[in-house]
């Protein structure tokens, strides 16, 4: 087992690694050629110019101001200077609240660490239980609950501290939940006009033999929301069209490159080969080739657009419905529309840039089946994740390679090569799988059919956290393979599980301390260095950048990565809450992680990350729920641990803790969660009233008419959008027809673009 000296050495190594990363970042970030890598957010907003465009030749690439190298840590105070209100304006509420998760960790664990070191560490250290036993132990174990003899009265200190830590955590969580809920409502109230404030997504529109989806939606909402309905946009199955549009964009980019190349040297037209990667095939003139390709794709795109507009099967039983006021949209989104609760389902529409258009084409009826399939698949992925690893590793088996490729036998028989294959490839296989895990989980969430990027990231985050909990936390505590873990749980009663895990917890403190230093400290320092992004950017600039658009794509900073970042933060909350009573020595390492990560990610949010969407902190209930779950897990495991220490009399007192925690969670859920899933009608009315006063002549229909048109219908050029909007308006116009069905609209409705005198004609034609 590791001693305090070993932990000190490991800490020194990781601190040194982090310092090297920070030093490298300090040097690299002030070099002109790296400016777009470390400050891309300012470039995207047009607020920063490239320093490589001016000055002497050398100064375009290397910073010659040696005084700037002495101020290599000035980015830290700069990251902390921006007030939170300005940060929200600069980066959005999602980013600001994401930072509050790290700040929440500091607020919870700093006081807990102070109490634990003042009370629990002396109580544990002043026993001689481990010294008088035959068990191999380390100095760290002497600081843990393992050093308390069975049946000792000293366990009352741990019991009292468990209550104190729980009450403190709940107090901080309640204050933070209230603060974030208030920030969300204030943000929504102060935010500028956005299409999603007026728009509702309607799904599971029932079929009608006499009306198209567009007609049916308009009739329904004119009848049931006559004073507030404004317009609607049906949802198309445009996935095939999307592929064609993406292909045309690639071709256009190549055409721009060759035209630019030709403009620099008019004496020779650029040529290319049409085969694989331009290395083989017929040699042709590049500009003519790509021009003809684009012309053909344009014809295919227009034909596919026309096919979609004319084919009723291309229109999904869903629609974005917009209202004249936020109040009208709020009423519709938060109420049941029909006596049959399975049809005319309404929910708030995501903002247009948050919509995941591909999933809108999934029939609503198949969503339940898809989610059941993914639930089963995720269960097997989580509990049997060793199967794909074992399969990949089996491919690296010596005998398997010799059978598949006998000619490699002389090479494989070399001892060094054999050791490399058997010792290196299995570890690489595991690493590749863990690197691919977030992508696999995101694909699962997409298959489930969620219709917004924010929802996809939240669902992927939930899966990732569960995977980490089972395979990193439980899998590390209960040694053995995933199959052995599962067998252990299956063949013991439920009340024995906390005991089994509880006994192993103190023994794994050293492992988790090392994990925090490697994954947390060095990982966070690596985050700010952005070494991967730096290398990829320069490789793209050197080999792939052909146009200015390519340069922007190469600079793409990405976003926070909530689906992987948040579950990792939650894992540190779990470790801190579990070990706070058991082995308090782990707490300082977690505090260092939260403090360091807060500063680093504040810098990244200000200068680097460009968030794709804005959900107004809709993820906070998930954050709160996972911390509550971690708190309950820590209480149950403490109960299991104390029951093995002859302190069974404390169990009845500890049972109250999870009960009180669950009650607290239900209180917070009822008090604050509605702010994250509903929009108060009072707030909506106030905002509508203010807008009418400020902008009485607002053409809201013109503002909303094309907001939710599928991007592929907007064309590649800005001047196409008016034409496309006209097409969509014409498609949504209703034609007076004889209606034989009144199942969905009990009375005749108006139709857009018609004179009042034409409505009676429709009524007269009805039987």
XYZ file of C-alpha atoms in Angstrom:
767
model
C 0.000 0.000 0.000
C 1.112 3.537 -0.655
C 2.375 5.661 2.213
C 2.099 9.384 2.766
C 5.585 9.666 1.283
C 4.423 7.901 -1.899
C 1.414 10.201 -2.129
C 3.730 13.160 -1.647
C 5.955 11.996 -4.498
C 2.918 11.461 -6.753
C 1.591 14.904 -5.803
C 4.963 16.485 -6.591
C 5.081 14.779 -9.987
C 1.558 15.923 -10.880
C 2.145 19.445 -9.593
C 5.308 19.599 -11.686
C 3.407 18.270 -14.730
C 0.673 20.863 -14.239
C 3.285 23.626 -13.855
C 5.009 22.515 -17.077
C 1.647 22.601 -18.894
C 0.893 26.084 -17.549
C 4.368 27.294 -18.480
C 4.021 25.876 -21.998
C 0.620 27.534 -22.304
C 2.021 30.865 -21.112
C 4.683 30.747 -23.829
C 2.534 29.377 -26.645
C -0.450 31.675 -26.118
C 1.546 34.873 -26.714
C 3.017 33.663 -30.019
C 1.282 35.385 -32.981
C 0.922 32.149 -34.982
C -1.072 30.584 -32.103
C -3.379 33.538 -31.529
C -6.350 31.916 -33.288
C -5.980 28.768 -31.149
C -6.027 30.481 -27.747
C -8.395 33.396 -28.498
C -10.792 32.074 -31.173
C -13.916 33.460 -29.525
C -12.795 37.030 -30.120
C -12.028 36.285 -33.780
C -15.468 34.794 -34.338
C -16.993 37.995 -32.969
C -14.774 40.174 -35.145
C -13.179 41.833 -32.108
C -9.603 40.673 -32.656
C -7.198 40.993 -35.576
C -4.469 38.521 -36.375
C -1.037 39.776 -35.238
C 0.518 37.842 -38.162
C -0.822 40.455 -40.629
C 1.479 43.250 -39.530
C 5.016 43.883 -38.345
C 8.354 42.409 -39.325
C 8.579 38.922 -40.770
C 9.917 37.300 -37.594
C 7.455 39.135 -35.323
C 4.583 37.667 -37.346
C 5.441 34.261 -35.933
C 7.368 34.840 -32.682
C 6.698 37.270 -29.845
C 9.863 39.358 -29.433
C 8.637 41.275 -26.366
C 10.620 39.502 -23.637
C 8.820 41.350 -20.847
C 5.621 39.497 -21.728
C 7.346 36.187 -20.893
C 7.854 37.342 -17.310
C 4.124 37.817 -16.840
C 3.333 34.192 -17.660
C 0.642 33.839 -14.964
C -1.222 37.084 -15.675
C -3.990 35.101 -17.394
C -5.216 33.875 -13.987
C -6.216 37.266 -12.492
C -7.488 38.284 -15.946
C -9.796 35.249 -15.957
C -11.219 36.243 -12.555
C -11.714 39.951 -13.278
C -14.833 39.752 -15.454
C -17.953 40.107 -13.228
C -20.577 37.363 -13.504
C -23.158 39.677 -15.113
C -20.685 40.615 -17.849
C -19.764 36.952 -18.222
C -23.431 36.107 -18.859
C -23.627 38.827 -21.513
C -20.361 37.637 -23.051
C -20.820 33.857 -22.989
C -24.437 33.172 -22.008
C -26.138 31.798 -18.915
C -25.260 28.158 -19.676
C -21.538 28.896 -19.472
C -21.840 31.055 -16.354
C -23.896 28.444 -14.501
C -21.535 25.680 -15.623
C -18.773 27.566 -13.783
C -20.967 27.713 -10.704
C -20.744 23.898 -10.469
C -17.021 24.249 -9.679
C -17.724 27.101 -7.286
C -20.387 24.943 -5.621
C -17.749 22.252 -5.050
C -15.541 24.781 -3.234
C -18.440 26.051 -1.111
C -19.343 22.504 -0.051
C -15.933 20.950 0.514
C -13.807 23.758 2.030
C -15.878 23.952 5.295
C -16.271 20.153 5.325
C -12.495 19.700 5.003
C -11.895 22.186 7.845
C -14.253 20.289 10.195
C -12.966 16.878 9.113
C -9.330 17.800 9.777
C -10.200 19.515 13.060
C -12.328 16.636 14.453
C -12.183 13.366 12.494
C -8.461 13.200 11.658
C -7.379 13.487 15.352
C -10.055 10.948 16.349
C -8.751 8.485 13.759
C -5.014 9.149 14.238
C -4.959 8.747 18.052
C -5.911 5.064 17.909
C -3.499 2.154 17.719
C -5.823 -0.381 16.124
C -3.855 -0.909 12.911
C -0.486 -0.938 14.714
C -1.604 -3.825 16.924
C -3.125 -5.805 14.065
C -1.590 -8.169 11.537
C -2.991 -6.171 8.626
C -0.646 -4.398 6.193
C -1.419 -0.690 6.388
C -0.075 2.732 5.455
C 0.021 6.111 7.167
C -3.024 7.120 5.132
C -5.003 4.260 6.673
C -4.100 5.603 10.124
C -5.923 8.822 9.165
C -9.048 6.914 8.127
C -11.928 5.250 9.913
C -10.039 1.922 9.540
C -7.937 2.889 12.572
C -10.969 2.881 14.894
C -11.443 -0.404 16.828
C -14.750 -2.281 16.361
C -17.486 -1.214 18.752
C -15.646 1.963 19.805
C -17.511 4.936 21.198
C -15.469 7.109 18.851
C -17.805 6.207 15.990
C -20.202 8.786 17.434
C -17.883 11.478 16.070
C -18.286 10.059 12.572
C -22.037 9.760 13.050
C -22.391 13.391 14.150
C -20.127 14.592 11.332
C -22.229 12.642 8.811
C -25.249 14.680 9.922
C -23.290 17.944 9.894
C -21.872 17.302 6.417
C -25.317 16.311 5.087
C -27.046 19.387 6.504
C -24.290 21.681 5.222
C -24.411 20.145 1.734
C -28.204 20.443 1.616
C -28.067 24.044 2.829
C -25.551 25.019 0.124
C -27.512 23.100 -2.542
C -30.766 24.837 -1.599
C -29.149 28.283 -1.727
C -27.525 27.502 -5.069
C -30.734 26.067 -6.565
C -32.616 29.214 -5.531
C -29.869 31.435 -6.977
C -29.705 29.618 -10.310
C -33.512 29.526 -10.621
C -33.602 33.275 -10.003
C -30.790 33.824 -12.531
C -32.710 31.790 -15.121
C -35.956 33.735 -14.678
C -34.078 37.044 -14.711
C -32.183 35.972 -17.839
C -35.389 34.976 -19.640
C -37.036 38.253 -18.611
C -34.130 40.441 -19.732
C -33.255 38.488 -22.863
C -33.876 39.985 -26.271
C -36.632 38.680 -28.491
C -36.052 35.102 -29.705
C -38.239 32.873 -31.904
C -38.467 30.106 -29.287
C -40.185 32.506 -26.860
C -43.211 32.546 -29.180
C -43.047 29.014 -30.564
C -44.258 25.578 -29.512
C -43.387 22.211 -31.032
C -46.515 20.148 -31.642
C -46.044 16.401 -32.115
C -48.243 13.413 -32.818
C -50.675 15.351 -34.983
C -53.493 12.847 -35.698
C -54.098 11.912 -39.355
C -57.135 13.287 -41.161
C -58.275 11.923 -44.544
C -59.619 15.285 -45.690
C -56.820 17.648 -44.707
C -53.082 17.874 -45.057
C -50.913 18.201 -41.930
C -50.497 21.926 -42.613
C -54.244 22.504 -42.981
C -55.009 20.399 -39.952
C -52.551 22.245 -37.703
C -53.851 25.648 -38.782
C -57.490 24.662 -38.331
C -56.832 23.180 -34.902
C -55.016 26.200 -33.505
C -57.329 28.778 -35.081
C -60.213 27.015 -33.373
C -58.586 26.316 -29.998
C -56.274 29.356 -29.745
C -58.194 31.868 -31.894
C -56.811 35.020 -30.272
C -53.170 33.987 -30.106
C -52.291 31.697 -33.027
C -50.062 33.439 -35.592
C -48.362 31.020 -37.990
C -46.831 27.580 -38.243
C -44.117 25.642 -40.056
C -44.588 21.956 -40.774
C -41.709 19.530 -40.234
C -40.248 17.790 -43.278
C -38.286 14.579 -43.581
C -35.318 16.278 -45.255
C -32.477 13.965 -44.250
C -31.668 12.982 -47.855
C -31.734 16.631 -48.909
C -29.373 17.468 -46.031
C -26.759 15.072 -47.411
C -27.003 16.674 -50.863
C -26.616 20.181 -49.422
C -23.571 19.114 -47.384
C -22.015 17.565 -50.490
C -22.576 20.783 -52.442
C -20.870 22.817 -49.707
C -17.780 20.610 -49.959
C -17.717 20.944 -53.737
C -18.139 24.731 -53.485
C -15.221 24.952 -51.085
C -12.961 23.098 -53.530
C -14.157 25.326 -56.369
C -13.321 28.443 -54.333
C -9.849 27.045 -53.693
C -9.062 26.359 -57.361
C -10.514 29.708 -58.462
C -8.289 31.442 -55.904
C -5.320 29.439 -57.145
C -6.111 30.399 -60.754
C -6.517 34.085 -59.878
C -2.943 34.070 -58.539
C -1.523 32.459 -61.679
C -3.599 33.147 -64.809
C -1.064 31.479 -67.081
C -2.113 27.969 -66.150
C -5.509 26.528 -65.285
C -5.336 24.188 -62.272
C -5.923 20.505 -62.983
C -6.672 17.449 -60.853
C -7.257 13.706 -61.012
C -10.766 12.387 -60.414
C -9.758 9.184 -58.626
C -9.191 8.356 -54.959
C -7.858 11.417 -53.047
C -6.841 12.937 -56.373
C -4.021 10.402 -56.743
C -5.368 8.416 -59.661
C -7.995 8.538 -62.415
C -8.529 10.844 -65.364
C -6.836 14.236 -65.351
C -9.302 17.120 -65.799
C -9.452 20.893 -65.381
C -10.390 21.417 -61.734
C -12.588 24.523 -62.134
C -14.690 22.987 -64.909
C -14.951 19.699 -63.015
C -16.242 21.265 -59.798
C -18.485 23.717 -61.651
C -20.220 20.829 -63.412
C -20.453 18.892 -60.135
C -22.057 21.867 -58.386
C -24.480 22.431 -61.275
C -25.573 18.795 -61.101
C -25.922 18.901 -57.319
C -27.948 22.122 -57.574
C -30.359 20.376 -59.938
C -30.548 17.353 -57.622
C -31.170 19.615 -54.616
C -33.928 21.537 -56.349
C -35.536 18.288 -57.534
C -35.368 16.853 -54.004
C -36.845 20.063 -52.549
C -39.713 19.906 -55.017
C -40.239 16.224 -54.273
C -40.423 16.912 -50.550
C -42.874 19.783 -50.994
C -45.191 17.744 -53.233
C -45.007 14.397 -51.447
C -47.420 14.286 -48.471
C -45.385 11.456 -46.948
C -42.439 13.843 -46.590
C -44.401 15.935 -44.092
C -44.126 14.582 -40.550
C -47.051 14.713 -38.093
C -45.346 17.575 -36.261
C -45.144 21.335 -36.593
C -43.580 24.453 -35.096
C -46.529 26.669 -34.124
C -45.892 30.351 -33.363
C -48.137 32.697 -31.399
C -48.737 36.427 -31.256
C -47.531 36.646 -27.651
C -45.251 34.837 -25.255
C -48.273 34.428 -23.004
C -50.140 32.519 -25.714
C -47.131 30.268 -26.355
C -46.718 29.590 -22.627
C -50.383 28.595 -22.274
C -50.137 26.232 -25.233
C -46.817 24.661 -24.248
C -47.914 23.980 -20.671
C -51.455 22.654 -21.173
C -53.144 19.542 -22.562
C -54.603 20.271 -25.996
C -57.023 17.380 -26.478
C -59.165 15.025 -24.434
C -56.884 12.290 -25.761
C -53.549 12.953 -23.976
C -51.533 10.993 -26.572
C -52.209 13.380 -29.491
C -51.509 17.078 -30.081
C -48.578 16.920 -27.679
C -47.005 20.317 -27.088
C -43.652 21.369 -25.667
C -41.504 24.475 -25.815
C -39.628 24.635 -29.098
C -35.832 24.776 -28.786
C -34.202 27.878 -30.172
C -33.510 27.403 -33.925
C -29.756 26.845 -33.482
C -30.482 24.231 -30.779
C -32.767 22.107 -32.979
C -31.370 18.724 -34.009
C -33.198 18.578 -37.328
C -32.362 14.983 -38.166
C -34.489 13.621 -35.297
C -37.561 15.646 -36.217
C -38.135 13.145 -39.029
C -38.508 10.243 -36.556
C -42.165 9.189 -36.163
C -43.285 9.944 -32.629
C -44.781 6.496 -32.169
C -41.373 4.860 -32.569
C -39.685 6.915 -29.834
C -40.826 4.631 -26.993
C -39.471 1.568 -28.775
C -36.186 3.322 -29.554
C -35.706 4.361 -25.924
C -36.427 0.843 -24.696
C -33.845 -0.559 -27.121
C -31.233 1.975 -25.970
C -32.002 1.314 -22.284
C -31.273 -2.388 -22.798
C -28.189 -1.659 -24.922
C -26.827 0.782 -22.338
C -27.353 -1.758 -19.545
C -25.216 -4.301 -21.374
C -22.649 -1.661 -22.362
C -22.289 -0.599 -18.724
C -22.169 -3.991 -17.030
C -20.463 -5.982 -19.775
C -18.135 -3.368 -21.212
C -15.280 -5.853 -21.017
C -16.789 -7.888 -23.877
C -15.771 -5.533 -26.713
C -12.438 -4.959 -25.001
C -11.842 -8.709 -24.741
C -12.795 -9.101 -28.395
C -10.351 -6.424 -29.523
C -7.675 -7.835 -27.266
C -8.252 -11.322 -28.709
C -7.301 -9.902 -32.090
C -3.932 -9.063 -30.569
C -3.468 -12.669 -29.463
C -0.195 -14.152 -30.742
C -1.762 -17.388 -31.958
C -4.569 -15.506 -33.673
C -2.139 -13.287 -35.563
C -0.017 -16.261 -36.630
C -3.094 -18.051 -37.978
C -4.360 -14.986 -39.821
C -0.941 -14.008 -41.199
C 1.541 -16.945 -41.175
C 4.163 -14.871 -43.017
C 4.513 -12.677 -39.897
C 5.599 -15.628 -37.707
C 9.361 -14.904 -37.917
C 8.760 -11.325 -36.766
C 6.264 -12.238 -34.043
C 8.624 -14.856 -32.583
C 11.042 -12.087 -31.633
C 10.740 -11.723 -27.855
C 10.562 -7.926 -27.919
C 7.764 -7.928 -30.503
C 5.839 -10.560 -28.527
C 6.117 -8.487 -25.346
C 5.021 -5.376 -27.219
C 1.912 -7.057 -28.662
C 0.847 -8.684 -25.412
C 1.679 -5.797 -23.109
C 0.916 -2.758 -25.252
C -2.026 -3.582 -27.526
C -4.526 -4.553 -24.766
C -3.941 -1.232 -22.983
C -4.322 0.673 -26.239
C -7.559 -1.204 -26.948
C -8.972 -0.147 -23.568
C -7.828 3.460 -24.047
C -9.392 3.659 -27.519
C -12.670 2.317 -26.180
C -12.769 4.893 -23.373
C -11.929 7.660 -25.848
C -14.762 6.482 -28.098
C -17.215 6.114 -25.192
C -18.623 9.700 -25.313
C -19.209 9.317 -29.061
C -20.971 5.973 -28.517
C -23.199 7.469 -25.813
C -24.024 10.487 -27.997
C -25.000 8.146 -30.855
C -27.280 6.285 -28.431
C -28.958 9.543 -27.393
C -29.423 10.542 -31.031
C -31.015 7.172 -31.768
C -33.440 7.780 -28.889
C -34.819 10.716 -30.853
C -34.242 13.832 -28.734
C -34.888 16.918 -30.816
C -32.416 19.458 -29.412
C -28.647 19.551 -29.012
C -29.028 20.572 -25.357
C -31.261 17.563 -24.635
C -28.822 15.258 -26.428
C -25.952 16.517 -24.270
C -27.968 16.222 -21.045
C -29.014 12.635 -21.803
C -25.484 11.669 -22.843
C -24.187 13.203 -19.611
C -26.590 11.066 -17.567
C -25.380 7.899 -19.324
C -21.723 8.868 -18.967
C -22.101 9.523 -15.237
C -23.794 6.165 -14.675
C -21.045 4.424 -16.657
C -18.324 6.139 -14.571
C -20.149 5.313 -11.331
C -20.444 1.603 -12.150
C -17.111 0.998 -13.851
C -14.758 3.472 -12.169
C -16.225 3.841 -8.670
C -17.859 0.466 -8.009
C -15.508 -1.327 -10.379
C -12.463 0.016 -8.523
C -13.855 -0.665 -5.065
C -15.029 -4.196 -5.807
C -11.969 -5.657 -7.461
C -12.463 -8.122 -10.272
C -14.006 -8.131 -13.703
C -17.393 -6.743 -14.596
C -18.813 -10.270 -14.644
C -17.594 -10.969 -11.128
C -19.082 -7.688 -9.927
C -22.430 -8.568 -11.448
C -22.279 -12.085 -9.968
C -21.580 -10.631 -6.516
C -24.606 -8.341 -6.660
C -26.937 -11.040 -8.011
C -26.111 -13.639 -5.346
C -26.421 -11.501 -2.247
C -29.351 -9.787 -0.596
C -29.878 -6.078 -1.157
C -28.986 -5.135 2.428
C -25.584 -6.852 2.051
C -24.500 -4.695 -0.919
C -23.651 -1.558 1.161
C -21.626 -3.787 3.530
C -19.673 -5.346 0.659
C -18.820 -1.975 -0.824
C -18.418 -0.214 2.517
C -15.638 -2.531 3.664
C -13.641 -1.806 0.506
C -13.985 1.990 0.569
C -11.150 2.927 2.976
C -8.788 0.549 1.161
C -9.242 2.426 -2.132
C -8.550 5.948 -0.864
C -4.990 5.883 -2.207
C -6.178 4.856 -5.664
C -8.712 7.685 -5.848
C -6.191 10.253 -4.574
C -3.904 9.237 -7.431
C -6.848 9.314 -9.843
C -7.747 12.879 -8.774
C -4.179 14.083 -9.271
C -3.731 12.470 -12.679
C -7.200 13.011 -14.141
C -8.009 16.211 -12.251
C -4.867 18.236 -11.726
C -2.854 17.267 -14.798
C -6.034 16.897 -16.866
C -7.172 20.447 -16.118
C -3.719 21.823 -16.891
C -3.807 19.909 -20.176
C -7.209 21.444 -20.905
C -5.845 24.982 -20.994
C -2.825 23.982 -23.092
C -5.158 22.731 -25.866
C -2.293 20.709 -27.324
C -4.564 18.600 -29.538
C -6.344 21.674 -30.946
C -2.992 23.435 -31.438
C -1.514 20.556 -33.455
C -4.672 20.014 -35.527
C -4.945 23.739 -36.281
C -1.401 23.994 -37.629
C -1.715 20.729 -39.576
C -4.913 22.041 -41.192
C -3.322 25.419 -41.932
C -0.335 23.725 -43.539
C -2.073 20.951 -45.484
C -5.831 21.526 -45.776
C -6.721 25.213 -45.619
C -7.747 26.359 -49.077
C -10.135 29.248 -48.386
C -11.038 31.696 -45.635
C -13.924 29.397 -44.668
C -11.411 26.587 -44.174
C -9.395 28.877 -41.906
C -12.483 29.551 -39.781
C -13.270 25.833 -39.612
C -9.693 25.075 -38.569
C -10.079 27.652 -35.778
C -13.390 26.179 -34.603
C -13.105 26.321 -30.786
C -15.979 23.961 -30.043
C -18.136 24.281 -26.939
C -17.907 23.237 -23.306
C -18.637 19.564 -23.922
C -21.294 19.311 -21.222
C -21.920 15.628 -22.016
C -18.423 14.665 -20.775
C -17.371 17.567 -18.529
C -20.334 17.620 -16.154
C -20.312 13.858 -15.345
C -16.606 14.074 -14.521
C -17.287 16.975 -12.120
C -20.094 14.957 -10.520
C -17.693 12.064 -9.982
C -15.523 14.334 -7.823
C -18.596 15.337 -5.808
C -19.272 11.619 -5.267
C -15.699 10.927 -4.122
C -15.696 13.935 -1.800
C -19.003 13.081 -0.139
C -18.177 9.373 0.233
C -14.702 9.950 1.710
C -15.457 13.044 3.811
C -16.287 10.890 6.846
C -14.281 7.775 5.932
C -10.878 9.156 4.787
C -10.784 12.983 5.043
C -7.217 13.160 3.665
C -8.753 12.943 0.178
C -10.618 16.280 0.536
C -7.677 18.697 -0.032
C -6.948 17.022 -3.368
C -10.566 17.560 -4.465
C -10.500 21.196 -3.307
C -7.370 21.834 -5.394
C -9.163 20.316 -8.399
C -12.254 22.523 -8.023
C -10.199 25.689 -7.483
C -7.903 25.034 -10.428
C -10.746 23.996 -12.732
C -12.778 27.104 -11.839
C -9.960 29.429 -12.950
C -9.061 27.404 -16.059
C -12.597 27.047 -17.372
C -13.343 30.707 -16.657
C -10.433 31.575 -18.930
C -11.604 29.089 -21.579
C -15.181 30.376 -21.538
C -14.048 33.986 -21.885
C -11.494 33.404 -24.647
C -12.059 30.039 -26.321
C -15.360 28.198 -26.186
C -18.212 29.347 -28.387
C -21.401 27.731 -27.082
C -23.589 26.303 -29.843
C -26.884 26.931 -28.063
C -28.392 28.649 -25.040
C -30.722 26.605 -22.827
C -30.825 29.150 -19.966
C -29.266 26.656 -17.494
C -31.892 23.981 -18.162
C -29.345 21.388 -17.012
C -29.244 22.534 -13.372
C -31.936 20.125 -12.065
C -29.752 17.272 -13.381
C -26.713 18.669 -11.552
C -28.686 19.015 -8.317
C -30.174 15.528 -8.660
C -26.797 13.854 -9.184
C -25.268 15.568 -6.123
C -28.259 14.415 -4.076
C -27.759 10.876 -5.401
C -24.063 11.055 -4.429
C -25.070 12.201 -0.938
C -27.480 9.278 -0.505
C -24.881 6.803 -1.823
C -22.330 8.121 0.701
C -24.858 7.680 3.538
C -25.764 4.115 2.538
C -22.110 3.113 2.202
C -21.307 4.632 5.607
C -24.142 2.568 7.083
C -22.669 -0.554 5.486
C -19.169 0.293 6.737
C -20.262 0.985 10.331
C -22.296 -2.240 10.400
C -19.031 -4.149 9.837
C -17.320 -2.202 12.628
C -19.571 -3.405 15.430
C -21.423 -0.089 15.471
C -24.822 -1.541 14.586
C -26.476 0.669 17.225
C -25.750 3.657 14.985
C -27.673 2.211 12.022
C -31.150 3.367 13.165
C -29.789 6.897 13.540
C -28.162 6.809 10.104
C -31.351 5.562 8.419
C -32.859 8.984 9.032
C -30.195 10.640 6.854
C -31.224 9.254 3.415
C -34.878 9.760 4.346
C -34.259 13.424 5.202
C -32.132 13.856 2.056
C -34.880 12.443 -0.166
C -37.416 14.725 1.538
C -35.101 17.693 0.913
C -34.772 16.710 -2.755
C -38.557 16.535 -3.132
C -38.861 19.963 -1.529
C -36.325 21.491 -3.936
C -37.925 19.712 -6.886
C -41.342 21.151 -6.060
C -40.063 24.618 -5.136
C -37.442 25.358 -7.817
C -37.683 22.869 -10.680
C -40.823 24.451 -12.230
C -38.639 27.463 -13.126
C -36.663 25.122 -15.402
C -39.557 23.361 -17.136
C -42.281 26.029 -17.218
C -42.469 29.718 -18.002
C -44.577 31.788 -15.535
C -47.545 33.430 -17.252
C -46.969 36.548 -15.150
C -43.434 36.900 -16.559
C -44.675 36.262 -20.095
C -47.393 38.920 -19.812
C -44.955 41.490 -18.407
C -42.502 40.922 -21.239
C -45.274 41.076 -23.869
C -46.602 44.339 -22.400
C -43.161 45.942 -22.375
C -42.520 44.879 -25.966
C -45.830 46.337 -27.174
C -44.874 49.666 -25.610
C -41.331 49.686 -26.987
C -42.116 48.375 -30.472
C -45.828 48.851 -31.286
C -45.300 48.372 -35.050
C -43.388 45.093 -34.812
C -44.101 42.706 -37.696
C -43.965 39.562 -35.573
C -45.258 37.279 -38.327
C -42.454 38.360 -40.626
C -39.985 37.765 -37.802
C -41.255 34.243 -37.091
C -42.305 33.113 -40.589
C -38.968 31.610 -41.578
C -37.390 31.067 -38.136
C -38.084 27.336 -38.083
C -37.676 26.502 -41.752
C -35.294 23.560 -42.083
C -31.794 24.952 -42.879
C -31.565 22.970 -46.115
C -34.582 24.882 -47.476
C -32.779 28.173 -46.969
C -30.351 27.574 -49.802
C -26.647 28.294 -49.783
C -27.006 31.954 -50.698
C -28.680 34.662 -48.683
C -30.732 35.811 -51.657
C -32.427 32.412 -51.833
C -34.204 32.780 -48.544
C -36.958 35.102 -49.762
C -37.839 32.655 -52.516
C -37.850 29.700 -50.147
C -39.957 31.587 -47.607
C -42.490 32.377 -50.338
C -42.594 28.707 -51.291
C -43.209 27.721 -47.694
C -45.916 30.360 -47.326
C -47.625 29.079 -50.459
C -47.369 25.525 -49.167
C -49.083 26.548 -45.956
C -51.944 28.345 -47.705
C -55.216 26.480 -47.386
C -57.431 25.764 -50.340
C -61.228 25.728 -49.745
C -62.213 22.073 -49.840
C -65.167 19.991 -48.828
C -64.407 18.720 -45.326
C -66.099 15.487 -44.322
C -64.336 15.145 -40.962
C -64.833 17.242 -37.839
C -62.808 15.014 -35.554
C -60.068 17.576 -34.941
C -61.741 20.938 -35.552
C -65.423 20.996 -34.603
C -66.105 24.277 -36.412
C -64.826 25.683 -39.713
C -61.683 27.822 -39.449
C -60.259 30.709 -41.365
C -57.416 30.087 -43.758
C -54.419 32.231 -44.431
C -54.314 34.493 -47.421
C -58.114 34.472 -48.054
C -60.686 37.225 -47.901
C -63.414 37.119 -45.239
C -66.073 36.627 -47.906
C -64.619 33.315 -48.976
C -65.175 31.642 -45.613
C -68.969 31.268 -45.996
C -68.352 29.481 -49.280
C -66.415 26.831 -47.411
C -69.225 26.511 -44.903
C -71.848 26.225 -47.649
C -69.915 23.455 -49.349
C -69.867 21.345 -46.220
C -72.672 18.792 -45.958
